[in-house]
Amino acid sequence: MVAESTLGEAAAAIVARPPLVALTGAGISAESGIPTFRSPGGLWEKFDPAVYASIEAFRRDPAKYWSIRGEFIRNLDAYRPNPGHLALAELEAAGLLRHLITQNIDGLHQKAGSRSVTELHGNLREIFCLACRRRYLAPRIPPGTPPRCDCGGVLKPNTVLFGEALPPAALERALREAAGCGCLLVVGTSALVQPAASLPSIAREHGAWVIEVNLERSAAAAELFLEGPAGVVLPQLAARVLAEREKAPR
Ligand code: NAD
């Protein structure tokens, strides 16, 4: 449970030190039923993501990738945003969150209503043919493991696999937002996967405060740590920020 005083301190900092930018990771979607890399009993306990979710492994054996990820991709529409995603969308709608950078590929921030979103690692919704670049949208993708395009080419989700470069425009935007914010709200990430893991220190070097919501402290080394599940802590924080803004002189 987050101490009232810490919540209040975080809310006051967010109002006093605009603009606010958020950086999210797999932990924010855990309460929507999507396992993180580290969830006990989750997919990635059995399959090392650095091996399975690598571009080398995909090229060598796309059927193996699709046998592990296919069901999730085909069922993507069944996953719903949780109160953590909704709280961030609410802060954006209230003009209190300028931008959201996510490492997630599940599209739940957009489903929650967030508009200003950078998907650093792409998304699972768009599926491309490696041969002719034709685009399919999940869940309307051809059957088969791996699914193939009408031209016969192998289909691959538009996600950044280990060993692939990040989309340059997304990385450039994320770096700019981190360098230009007054507070960076880091939610549900272990802050170990680069280059996203550098964003908290980039923000700090430019004078921002880093505020973290997580079950345990991560490598983000935040100035303020709010311990607990994002689906519980973020709605509390959003309510406090909105109340704090009402008190602030205009
Ligand atoms: P990670 O699996 O390395 O770490 C997850 C973090 O979330 C941990 O720090 C954990 O303590 C925290 N956490 C778990 N449950 C939480 C909750 N309910 N509330 C708050 N925090 C919680 O994830 P990561 O840092 O995002 O990193 C790695 C990669 O995982 C990214 O590249 C991402 O694309 C990929 N990934 C994405 C999804 C998704 O799109 N939902 C799911 C799994 C992995």
PDB file of C-alpha atoms and ligand atoms in Angstrom:
ATOM      1  CA  MET A   1       0.000   0.000   0.000  1.00  0.00           C
ATOM      2  CA  VAL A   2       1.418   3.393  -0.940  1.00  0.00           C
ATOM      3  CA  ALA A   3       1.754   5.828   1.941  1.00  0.00           C
ATOM      4  CA  GLU A   4      -0.626   8.803   1.619  1.00  0.00           C
ATOM      5  CA  SER A   5       2.327  11.157   2.070  1.00  0.00           C
ATOM      6  CA  THR A   6       4.240   9.613  -0.861  1.00  0.00           C
ATOM      7  CA  LEU A   7       1.171   9.805  -3.110  1.00  0.00           C
ATOM      8  CA  GLY A   8       0.711  13.436  -2.100  1.00  0.00           C
ATOM      9  CA  GLU A   9       4.379  14.222  -2.725  1.00  0.00           C
ATOM     10  CA  ALA A  10       4.228  12.614  -6.183  1.00  0.00           C
ATOM     11  CA  ALA A  11       1.015  14.459  -7.096  1.00  0.00           C
ATOM     12  CA  ALA A  12       2.465  17.782  -5.944  1.00  0.00           C
ATOM     13  CA  ALA A  13       5.653  17.201  -7.968  1.00  0.00           C
ATOM     14  CA  ILE A  14       3.638  16.346 -11.102  1.00  0.00           C
ATOM     15  CA  VAL A  15       1.648  19.579 -10.845  1.00  0.00           C
ATOM     16  CA  ALA A  16       4.644  21.729  -9.868  1.00  0.00           C
ATOM     17  CA  ARG A  17       7.057  20.316 -12.457  1.00  0.00           C
ATOM     18  CA  PRO A  18       5.282  20.005 -15.833  1.00  0.00           C
ATOM     19  CA  PRO A  19       5.235  18.586 -18.401  1.00  0.00           C
ATOM     20  CA  LEU A  20       4.583  14.997 -17.368  1.00  0.00           C
ATOM     21  CA  VAL A  21       5.632  12.133 -19.641  1.00  0.00           C
ATOM     22  CA  ALA A  22       5.035   8.436 -18.899  1.00  0.00           C
ATOM     23  CA  LEU A  23       7.161   5.417 -19.743  1.00  0.00           C
ATOM     24  CA  THR A  24       5.371   2.072 -19.407  1.00  0.00           C
ATOM     25  CA  GLY A  25       6.387  -1.575 -19.594  1.00  0.00           C
ATOM     26  CA  ALA A  26       4.871  -5.028 -19.401  1.00  0.00           C
ATOM     27  CA  GLY A  27       3.863  -4.580 -15.720  1.00  0.00           C
ATOM     28  CA  ILE A  28       1.038  -2.167 -16.559  1.00  0.00           C
ATOM     29  CA  SER A  29      -0.654  -4.891 -18.626  1.00  0.00           C
ATOM     30  CA  ALA A  30      -0.156  -7.654 -16.049  1.00  0.00           C
ATOM     31  CA  GLU A  31      -3.558  -6.904 -14.497  1.00  0.00           C
ATOM     32  CA  SER A  32      -5.128  -7.257 -17.957  1.00  0.00           C
ATOM     33  CA  GLY A  33      -3.953 -10.867 -17.938  1.00  0.00           C
ATOM     34  CA  ILE A  34      -0.863 -10.456 -20.130  1.00  0.00           C
ATOM     35  CA  PRO A  35       2.216 -11.999 -18.479  1.00  0.00           C
ATOM     36  CA  THR A  36       5.381  -9.938 -18.142  1.00  0.00           C
ATOM     37  CA  PHE A  37       8.765 -11.412 -18.993  1.00  0.00           C
ATOM     38  CA  ARG A  38       9.194 -12.202 -15.314  1.00  0.00           C
ATOM     39  CA  SER A  39       5.705 -13.342 -14.268  1.00  0.00           C
ATOM     40  CA  PRO A  40       5.861 -16.588 -12.303  1.00  0.00           C
ATOM     41  CA  GLY A  41       4.357 -19.400 -14.383  1.00  0.00           C
ATOM     42  CA  GLY A  42       4.275 -17.119 -17.450  1.00  0.00           C
ATOM     43  CA  LEU A  43       5.279 -17.964 -20.978  1.00  0.00           C
ATOM     44  CA  TRP A  44       8.730 -16.541 -20.604  1.00  0.00           C
ATOM     45  CA  GLU A  45       9.635 -18.814 -17.721  1.00  0.00           C
ATOM     46  CA  LYS A  46       9.625 -21.634 -20.257  1.00  0.00           C
ATOM     47  CA  PHE A  47      11.003 -19.701 -23.242  1.00  0.00           C
ATOM     48  CA  ASP A  48      13.902 -17.289 -22.966  1.00  0.00           C
ATOM     49  CA  PRO A  49      12.617 -14.146 -24.738  1.00  0.00           C
ATOM     50  CA  ALA A  50      16.135 -13.155 -25.802  1.00  0.00           C
ATOM     51  CA  VAL A  51      16.272 -16.422 -27.788  1.00  0.00           C
ATOM     52  CA  TYR A  52      12.651 -16.900 -28.810  1.00  0.00           C
ATOM     53  CA  ALA A  53      11.780 -13.326 -29.531  1.00  0.00           C
ATOM     54  CA  SER A  54      14.943 -12.693 -31.559  1.00  0.00           C
ATOM     55  CA  ILE A  55      14.978 -11.885 -35.259  1.00  0.00           C
ATOM     56  CA  GLU A  56      17.559 -14.636 -35.816  1.00  0.00           C
ATOM     57  CA  ALA A  57      15.258 -17.253 -34.282  1.00  0.00           C
ATOM     58  CA  PHE A  58      12.313 -15.893 -36.288  1.00  0.00           C
ATOM     59  CA  ARG A  59      14.190 -16.114 -39.594  1.00  0.00           C
ATOM     60  CA  ARG A  60      15.529 -19.580 -38.766  1.00  0.00           C
ATOM     61  CA  ASP A  61      12.167 -21.005 -37.702  1.00  0.00           C
ATOM     62  CA  PRO A  62       9.125 -18.723 -38.078  1.00  0.00           C
ATOM     63  CA  ALA A  63       6.800 -21.671 -37.353  1.00  0.00           C
ATOM     64  CA  LYS A  64       8.258 -21.964 -33.861  1.00  0.00           C
ATOM     65  CA  TYR A  65       7.661 -18.259 -33.149  1.00  0.00           C
ATOM     66  CA  TRP A  66       4.069 -18.521 -34.409  1.00  0.00           C
ATOM     67  CA  SER A  67       3.441 -21.711 -32.440  1.00  0.00           C
ATOM     68  CA  ILE A  68       4.279 -19.791 -29.249  1.00  0.00           C
ATOM     69  CA  ARG A  69       2.845 -16.347 -30.041  1.00  0.00           C
ATOM     70  CA  GLY A  70       0.139 -17.096 -32.634  1.00  0.00           C
ATOM     71  CA  GLU A  71      -2.711 -17.764 -30.226  1.00  0.00           C
ATOM     72  CA  PHE A  72      -2.033 -14.551 -28.299  1.00  0.00           C
ATOM     73  CA  ILE A  73      -1.869 -12.487 -31.501  1.00  0.00           C
ATOM     74  CA  ARG A  74      -5.076 -14.007 -32.877  1.00  0.00           C
ATOM     75  CA  ASN A  75      -6.830 -13.292 -29.543  1.00  0.00           C
ATOM     76  CA  LEU A  76      -5.488  -9.780 -29.053  1.00  0.00           C
ATOM     77  CA  ASP A  77      -8.957  -8.209 -29.245  1.00  0.00           C
ATOM     78  CA  ALA A  78     -10.016 -10.139 -26.113  1.00  0.00           C
ATOM     79  CA  TYR A  79      -7.603  -8.215 -23.860  1.00  0.00           C
ATOM     80  CA  ARG A  80      -9.001  -5.116 -22.205  1.00  0.00           C
ATOM     81  CA  PRO A  81      -7.285  -2.104 -20.628  1.00  0.00           C
ATOM     82  CA  ASN A  82      -7.261  -2.066 -16.820  1.00  0.00           C
ATOM     83  CA  PRO A  83      -7.670   0.899 -14.407  1.00  0.00           C
ATOM     84  CA  GLY A  84      -3.930   1.675 -14.756  1.00  0.00           C
ATOM     85  CA  HIS A  85      -4.203   2.259 -18.528  1.00  0.00           C
ATOM     86  CA  LEU A  86      -7.436   4.220 -17.980  1.00  0.00           C
ATOM     87  CA  ALA A  87      -5.852   6.489 -15.352  1.00  0.00           C
ATOM     88  CA  LEU A  88      -3.082   7.499 -17.778  1.00  0.00           C
ATOM     89  CA  ALA A  89      -5.673   8.215 -20.506  1.00  0.00           C
ATOM     90  CA  GLU A  90      -7.603  10.326 -17.985  1.00  0.00           C
ATOM     91  CA  LEU A  91      -4.493  12.350 -17.122  1.00  0.00           C
ATOM     92  CA  GLU A  92      -3.857  12.992 -20.821  1.00  0.00           C
ATOM     93  CA  ALA A  93      -7.473  14.048 -21.412  1.00  0.00           C
ATOM     94  CA  ALA A  94      -7.169  16.466 -18.454  1.00  0.00           C
ATOM     95  CA  GLY A  95      -4.089  18.044 -20.052  1.00  0.00           C
ATOM     96  CA  LEU A  96      -1.801  16.690 -17.345  1.00  0.00           C
ATOM     97  CA  LEU A  97       0.109  14.048 -19.316  1.00  0.00           C
ATOM     98  CA  ARG A  98       1.866  15.292 -22.427  1.00  0.00           C
ATOM     99  CA  HIS A  99       3.041  12.023 -23.913  1.00  0.00           C
ATOM    100  CA  LEU A 100       3.222   8.304 -23.231  1.00  0.00           C
ATOM    101  CA  ILE A 101       6.142   6.135 -24.313  1.00  0.00           C
ATOM    102  CA  THR A 102       5.435   2.412 -24.122  1.00  0.00           C
ATOM    103  CA  GLN A 103       7.570  -0.661 -24.577  1.00  0.00           C
ATOM    104  CA  ASN A 104       4.383  -2.719 -24.805  1.00  0.00           C
ATOM    105  CA  ILE A 105       3.144  -4.199 -28.032  1.00  0.00           C
ATOM    106  CA  ASP A 106      -0.402  -4.992 -26.919  1.00  0.00           C
ATOM    107  CA  GLY A 107      -2.175  -1.756 -27.964  1.00  0.00           C
ATOM    108  CA  LEU A 108      -3.956  -1.432 -24.595  1.00  0.00           C
ATOM    109  CA  HIS A 109      -3.035   2.233 -24.073  1.00  0.00           C
ATOM    110  CA  GLN A 110      -4.811   3.186 -27.292  1.00  0.00           C
ATOM    111  CA  LYS A 111      -7.791   1.004 -26.334  1.00  0.00           C
ATOM    112  CA  ALA A 112      -7.939   2.928 -23.035  1.00  0.00           C
ATOM    113  CA  GLY A 113      -8.128   6.223 -24.944  1.00  0.00           C
ATOM    114  CA  SER A 114      -4.530   7.462 -24.849  1.00  0.00           C
ATOM    115  CA  ARG A 115      -3.801   9.489 -27.991  1.00  0.00           C
ATOM    116  CA  SER A 116      -0.245  10.740 -27.729  1.00  0.00           C
ATOM    117  CA  VAL A 117       1.566   7.405 -27.677  1.00  0.00           C
ATOM    118  CA  THR A 118       4.971   6.269 -28.918  1.00  0.00           C
ATOM    119  CA  GLU A 119       5.229   2.504 -29.323  1.00  0.00           C
ATOM    120  CA  LEU A 120       8.965   1.994 -28.982  1.00  0.00           C
ATOM    121  CA  HIS A 121       8.826  -1.706 -29.788  1.00  0.00           C
ATOM    122  CA  GLY A 122       6.079  -1.625 -32.413  1.00  0.00           C
ATOM    123  CA  ASN A 123       2.784  -3.501 -32.051  1.00  0.00           C
ATOM    124  CA  LEU A 124       1.283  -6.937 -32.572  1.00  0.00           C
ATOM    125  CA  ARG A 125      -1.764  -5.684 -34.426  1.00  0.00           C
ATOM    126  CA  GLU A 126      -0.004  -5.023 -37.707  1.00  0.00           C
ATOM    127  CA  ILE A 127       1.377  -8.071 -39.481  1.00  0.00           C
ATOM    128  CA  PHE A 128       3.656  -7.682 -42.519  1.00  0.00           C
ATOM    129  CA  CYS A 129       4.670  -9.990 -45.322  1.00  0.00           C
ATOM    130  CA  LEU A 130       8.458 -10.257 -45.314  1.00  0.00           C
ATOM    131  CA  ALA A 131       8.444 -10.739 -49.103  1.00  0.00           C
ATOM    132  CA  CYS A 132       6.003  -8.135 -50.524  1.00  0.00           C
ATOM    133  CA  ARG A 133       5.349  -5.944 -47.401  1.00  0.00           C
ATOM    134  CA  ARG A 134       1.558  -6.383 -47.673  1.00  0.00           C
ATOM    135  CA  ARG A 135      -0.050  -5.451 -44.365  1.00  0.00           C
ATOM    136  CA  TYR A 136      -2.639  -7.499 -42.492  1.00  0.00           C
ATOM    137  CA  LEU A 137      -4.431  -6.427 -39.322  1.00  0.00           C
ATOM    138  CA  ALA A 138      -4.819  -8.913 -36.440  1.00  0.00           C
ATOM    139  CA  PRO A 139      -7.014 -10.799 -35.837  1.00  0.00           C
ATOM    140  CA  ARG A 140      -7.771 -10.957 -39.589  1.00  0.00           C
ATOM    141  CA  ILE A 141      -4.688 -12.884 -40.574  1.00  0.00           C
ATOM    142  CA  PRO A 142      -4.438 -16.021 -42.694  1.00  0.00           C
ATOM    143  CA  PRO A 143      -4.457 -19.392 -40.914  1.00  0.00           C
ATOM    144  CA  GLY A 144      -1.326 -21.519 -40.700  1.00  0.00           C
ATOM    145  CA  THR A 145       1.836 -21.780 -38.644  1.00  0.00           C
ATOM    146  CA  PRO A 146       3.469 -19.637 -39.809  1.00  0.00           C
ATOM    147  CA  PRO A 147       0.695 -17.736 -41.561  1.00  0.00           C
ATOM    148  CA  ARG A 148       1.624 -16.839 -45.131  1.00  0.00           C
ATOM    149  CA  CYS A 149       0.718 -13.973 -47.410  1.00  0.00           C
ATOM    150  CA  ASP A 150      -1.201 -14.592 -50.660  1.00  0.00           C
ATOM    151  CA  CYS A 151       2.209 -14.215 -52.364  1.00  0.00           C
ATOM    152  CA  GLY A 152       3.620 -17.086 -50.268  1.00  0.00           C
ATOM    153  CA  GLY A 153       5.839 -14.902 -48.080  1.00  0.00           C
ATOM    154  CA  VAL A 154       6.094 -15.435 -44.316  1.00  0.00           C
ATOM    155  CA  LEU A 155       4.120 -12.996 -42.130  1.00  0.00           C
ATOM    156  CA  LYS A 156       5.773 -11.231 -39.180  1.00  0.00           C
ATOM    157  CA  PRO A 157       4.213  -8.911 -36.588  1.00  0.00           C
ATOM    158  CA  ASN A 158       5.344  -5.297 -36.688  1.00  0.00           C
ATOM    159  CA  THR A 159       7.245  -5.667 -33.414  1.00  0.00           C
ATOM    160  CA  VAL A 160      10.901  -5.087 -32.656  1.00  0.00           C
ATOM    161  CA  LEU A 161      12.458  -8.475 -31.944  1.00  0.00           C
ATOM    162  CA  PHE A 162      15.741  -8.829 -30.065  1.00  0.00           C
ATOM    163  CA  GLY A 163      18.520  -8.053 -32.545  1.00  0.00           C
ATOM    164  CA  GLU A 164      16.408  -5.558 -34.529  1.00  0.00           C
ATOM    165  CA  ALA A 165      16.757  -1.780 -34.504  1.00  0.00           C
ATOM    166  CA  LEU A 166      13.994   0.365 -33.014  1.00  0.00           C
ATOM    167  CA  PRO A 167      11.913   2.447 -35.438  1.00  0.00           C
ATOM    168  CA  PRO A 168      14.077   5.597 -35.731  1.00  0.00           C
ATOM    169  CA  ALA A 169      11.186   8.084 -35.523  1.00  0.00           C
ATOM    170  CA  ALA A 170       9.819   6.428 -32.356  1.00  0.00           C
ATOM    171  CA  LEU A 171      13.235   6.403 -30.699  1.00  0.00           C
ATOM    172  CA  GLU A 172      13.867  10.033 -31.642  1.00  0.00           C
ATOM    173  CA  ARG A 173      10.473  11.091 -30.197  1.00  0.00           C
ATOM    174  CA  ALA A 174      11.054   9.123 -26.978  1.00  0.00           C
ATOM    175  CA  LEU A 175      14.480  10.702 -26.454  1.00  0.00           C
ATOM    176  CA  ARG A 176      13.056  14.181 -27.097  1.00  0.00           C
ATOM    177  CA  GLU A 177      10.127  13.667 -24.710  1.00  0.00           C
ATOM    178  CA  ALA A 178      12.375  12.278 -21.950  1.00  0.00           C
ATOM    179  CA  ALA A 179      14.806  15.180 -22.313  1.00  0.00           C
ATOM    180  CA  GLY A 180      11.983  17.749 -22.287  1.00  0.00           C
ATOM    181  CA  CYS A 181       9.820  16.608 -19.381  1.00  0.00           C
ATOM    182  CA  GLY A 182       9.652  17.912 -15.821  1.00  0.00           C
ATOM    183  CA  CYS A 183       8.562  14.547 -14.391  1.00  0.00           C
ATOM    184  CA  LEU A 184       8.901  11.091 -15.908  1.00  0.00           C
ATOM    185  CA  LEU A 185       6.359   8.579 -14.581  1.00  0.00           C
ATOM    186  CA  VAL A 186       7.892   5.117 -15.002  1.00  0.00           C
ATOM    187  CA  VAL A 187       5.327   2.306 -14.684  1.00  0.00           C
ATOM    188  CA  GLY A 188       5.761  -1.468 -14.651  1.00  0.00           C
ATOM    189  CA  THR A 189       9.125  -1.802 -16.311  1.00  0.00           C
ATOM    190  CA  SER A 190      12.233  -3.525 -15.040  1.00  0.00           C
ATOM    191  CA  ALA A 191      14.171  -0.780 -16.898  1.00  0.00           C
ATOM    192  CA  LEU A 192      16.670  -3.351 -18.134  1.00  0.00           C
ATOM    193  CA  VAL A 193      15.926  -3.475 -21.876  1.00  0.00           C
ATOM    194  CA  GLN A 194      17.874  -0.827 -23.812  1.00  0.00           C
ATOM    195  CA  PRO A 195      17.458   1.804 -25.123  1.00  0.00           C
ATOM    196  CA  ALA A 196      14.211   2.365 -23.143  1.00  0.00           C
ATOM    197  CA  ALA A 197      16.168   1.687 -19.960  1.00  0.00           C
ATOM    198  CA  SER A 198      18.199   4.874 -20.557  1.00  0.00           C
ATOM    199  CA  LEU A 199      15.162   7.177 -20.673  1.00  0.00           C
ATOM    200  CA  PRO A 200      14.948   7.701 -16.871  1.00  0.00           C
ATOM    201  CA  SER A 201      18.598   8.784 -16.651  1.00  0.00           C
ATOM    202  CA  ILE A 202      18.209  11.020 -19.722  1.00  0.00           C
ATOM    203  CA  ALA A 203      15.210  12.698 -18.076  1.00  0.00           C
ATOM    204  CA  ARG A 204      17.144  13.108 -14.820  1.00  0.00           C
ATOM    205  CA  GLU A 205      20.199  14.592 -16.598  1.00  0.00           C
ATOM    206  CA  HIS A 206      17.850  17.247 -18.021  1.00  0.00           C
ATOM    207  CA  GLY A 207      16.525  18.138 -14.572  1.00  0.00           C
ATOM    208  CA  ALA A 208      13.397  15.965 -14.363  1.00  0.00           C
ATOM    209  CA  TRP A 209      12.175  13.952 -11.398  1.00  0.00           C
ATOM    210  CA  VAL A 210      11.594  10.272 -11.963  1.00  0.00           C
ATOM    211  CA  ILE A 211       8.497   8.835 -10.245  1.00  0.00           C
ATOM    212  CA  GLU A 212       8.088   5.073 -10.335  1.00  0.00           C
ATOM    213  CA  VAL A 213       5.031   2.809  -9.916  1.00  0.00           C
ATOM    214  CA  ASN A 214       6.013  -0.837  -9.569  1.00  0.00           C
ATOM    215  CA  LEU A 215       5.726  -3.861  -7.287  1.00  0.00           C
ATOM    216  CA  GLU A 216       9.429  -3.443  -6.523  1.00  0.00           C
ATOM    217  CA  ARG A 217      12.062  -0.824  -7.186  1.00  0.00           C
ATOM    218  CA  SER A 218      13.598  -1.189 -10.652  1.00  0.00           C
ATOM    219  CA  ALA A 219      16.835  -0.001 -12.222  1.00  0.00           C
ATOM    220  CA  ALA A 220      15.078   3.339 -12.940  1.00  0.00           C
ATOM    221  CA  ALA A 221      16.417   4.619  -9.574  1.00  0.00           C
ATOM    222  CA  ALA A 222      13.426   6.914  -9.084  1.00  0.00           C
ATOM    223  CA  GLU A 223      13.356   9.973  -6.826  1.00  0.00           C
ATOM    224  CA  LEU A 224       9.888   8.893  -5.657  1.00  0.00           C
ATOM    225  CA  PHE A 225       8.750   5.281  -5.497  1.00  0.00           C
ATOM    226  CA  LEU A 226       5.071   4.296  -5.324  1.00  0.00           C
ATOM    227  CA  GLU A 227       4.903   0.630  -4.430  1.00  0.00           C
ATOM    228  CA  GLY A 228       1.966  -1.469  -5.628  1.00  0.00           C
ATOM    229  CA  PRO A 229       0.063  -2.745  -8.663  1.00  0.00           C
ATOM    230  CA  ALA A 230      -0.346  -0.137 -11.390  1.00  0.00           C
ATOM    231  CA  GLY A 231      -4.092  -0.849 -11.620  1.00  0.00           C
ATOM    232  CA  VAL A 232      -4.478   0.265  -8.008  1.00  0.00           C
ATOM    233  CA  VAL A 233      -1.804   2.959  -7.628  1.00  0.00           C
ATOM    234  CA  LEU A 234      -2.333   4.880 -10.892  1.00  0.00           C
ATOM    235  CA  PRO A 235      -6.040   5.667 -10.302  1.00  0.00           C
ATOM    236  CA  GLN A 236      -5.138   6.888  -6.790  1.00  0.00           C
ATOM    237  CA  LEU A 237      -2.317   9.000  -8.181  1.00  0.00           C
ATOM    238  CA  ALA A 238      -4.478  10.425 -10.996  1.00  0.00           C
ATOM    239  CA  ALA A 239      -7.180  11.440  -8.485  1.00  0.00           C
ATOM    240  CA  ARG A 240      -4.561  13.153  -6.297  1.00  0.00           C
ATOM    241  CA  VAL A 241      -3.004  14.970  -9.270  1.00  0.00           C
ATOM    242  CA  LEU A 242      -6.404  16.260 -10.413  1.00  0.00           C
ATOM    243  CA  ALA A 243      -7.192  17.439  -6.855  1.00  0.00           C
ATOM    244  CA  GLU A 244      -3.738  19.054  -6.544  1.00  0.00           C
ATOM    245  CA  ARG A 245      -4.257  20.979  -9.787  1.00  0.00           C
ATOM    246  CA  GLU A 246      -7.506  22.416  -8.451  1.00  0.00           C
ATOM    247  CA  LYS A 247      -5.545  23.805  -5.476  1.00  0.00           C
ATOM    248  CA  ALA A 248      -2.703  25.244  -7.586  1.00  0.00           C
ATOM    249  CA  PRO A 249      -2.763  29.004  -8.340  1.00  0.00           C
ATOM    250  CA  ARG A 250      -3.550  29.750 -11.995  1.00  0.00           C
TER     251      ARG A 250
HETATM  252  P1  NAD B   1       9.707  -6.852 -17.670  1.00  0.00           P
HETATM  253  O1  NAD B   1       8.927  -8.122 -17.842  1.00  0.00           O
HETATM  254  O2  NAD B   1      11.188  -6.907 -17.786  1.00  0.00           O
HETATM  255  O3  NAD B   1       9.390  -6.233 -16.218  1.00  0.00           O
HETATM  256  C1  NAD B   1       8.080  -6.097 -15.755  1.00  0.00           C
HETATM  257  C2  NAD B   1       8.086  -5.123 -14.595  1.00  0.00           C
HETATM  258  O4  NAD B   1       6.747  -4.887 -14.209  1.00  0.00           O
HETATM  259  C3  NAD B   1       8.820  -5.619 -13.345  1.00  0.00           C
HETATM  260  O5  NAD B   1       9.627  -4.567 -12.866  1.00  0.00           O
HETATM  261  C4  NAD B   1       7.690  -5.962 -12.368  1.00  0.00           C
HETATM  262  O6  NAD B   1       8.060  -5.757 -11.020  1.00  0.00           O
HETATM  263  C5  NAD B   1       6.631  -4.965 -12.800  1.00  0.00           C
HETATM  264  N1  NAD B   1       5.256  -5.371 -12.520  1.00  0.00           N
HETATM  265  C6  NAD B   1       4.685  -6.603 -12.615  1.00  0.00           C
HETATM  266  N2  NAD B   1       3.382  -6.542 -12.339  1.00  0.00           N
HETATM  267  C7  NAD B   1       3.093  -5.238 -12.063  1.00  0.00           C
HETATM  268  C8  NAD B   1       1.907  -4.546 -11.715  1.00  0.00           C
HETATM  269  N3  NAD B   1       0.735  -5.173 -11.589  1.00  0.00           N
HETATM  270  N4  NAD B   1       1.995  -3.218 -11.510  1.00  0.00           N
HETATM  271  C9  NAD B   1       3.182  -2.554 -11.633  1.00  0.00           C
HETATM  272  N5  NAD B   1       4.329  -3.159 -11.952  1.00  0.00           N
HETATM  273  C10 NAD B   1       4.292  -4.493 -12.168  1.00  0.00           C
HETATM  274  O7  NAD B   1       9.050  -5.827 -18.666  1.00  0.00           O
HETATM  275  P2  NAD B   1       9.618  -4.556 -19.459  1.00  0.00           P
HETATM  276  O8  NAD B   1      10.540  -3.779 -18.611  1.00  0.00           O
HETATM  277  O9  NAD B   1       8.471  -3.909 -20.149  1.00  0.00           O
HETATM  278  O10 NAD B   1      10.530  -5.200 -20.575  1.00  0.00           O
HETATM  279  C11 NAD B   1      10.733  -5.817 -21.399  1.00  0.00           C
HETATM  280  C12 NAD B   1      10.086  -6.142 -22.755  1.00  0.00           C
HETATM  281  O11 NAD B   1       8.943  -6.925 -22.549  1.00  0.00           O
HETATM  282  C13 NAD B   1       9.620  -4.996 -23.578  1.00  0.00           C
HETATM  283  O12 NAD B   1      10.371  -5.011 -24.729  1.00  0.00           O
HETATM  284  C14 NAD B   1       8.162  -5.329 -23.949  1.00  0.00           C
HETATM  285  O13 NAD B   1       7.971  -5.114 -25.336  1.00  0.00           O
HETATM  286  C15 NAD B   1       8.071  -6.797 -23.680  1.00  0.00           C
HETATM  287  N6  NAD B   1       6.777  -7.327 -23.224  1.00  0.00           N
HETATM  288  C16 NAD B   1       5.617  -6.665 -23.509  1.00  0.00           C
HETATM  289  C17 NAD B   1       4.396  -7.144 -23.056  1.00  0.00           C
HETATM  290  C18 NAD B   1       3.129  -6.397 -23.412  1.00  0.00           C
HETATM  291  O14 NAD B   1       3.054  -5.768 -24.482  1.00  0.00           O
HETATM  292  N7  NAD B   1       2.117  -6.418 -22.549  1.00  0.00           N
HETATM  293  C19 NAD B   1       4.368  -8.303 -22.250  1.00  0.00           C
HETATM  294  C20 NAD B   1       5.597  -8.965 -21.981  1.00  0.00           C
HETATM  295  C21 NAD B   1       6.795  -8.452 -22.472  1.00  0.00           C
END
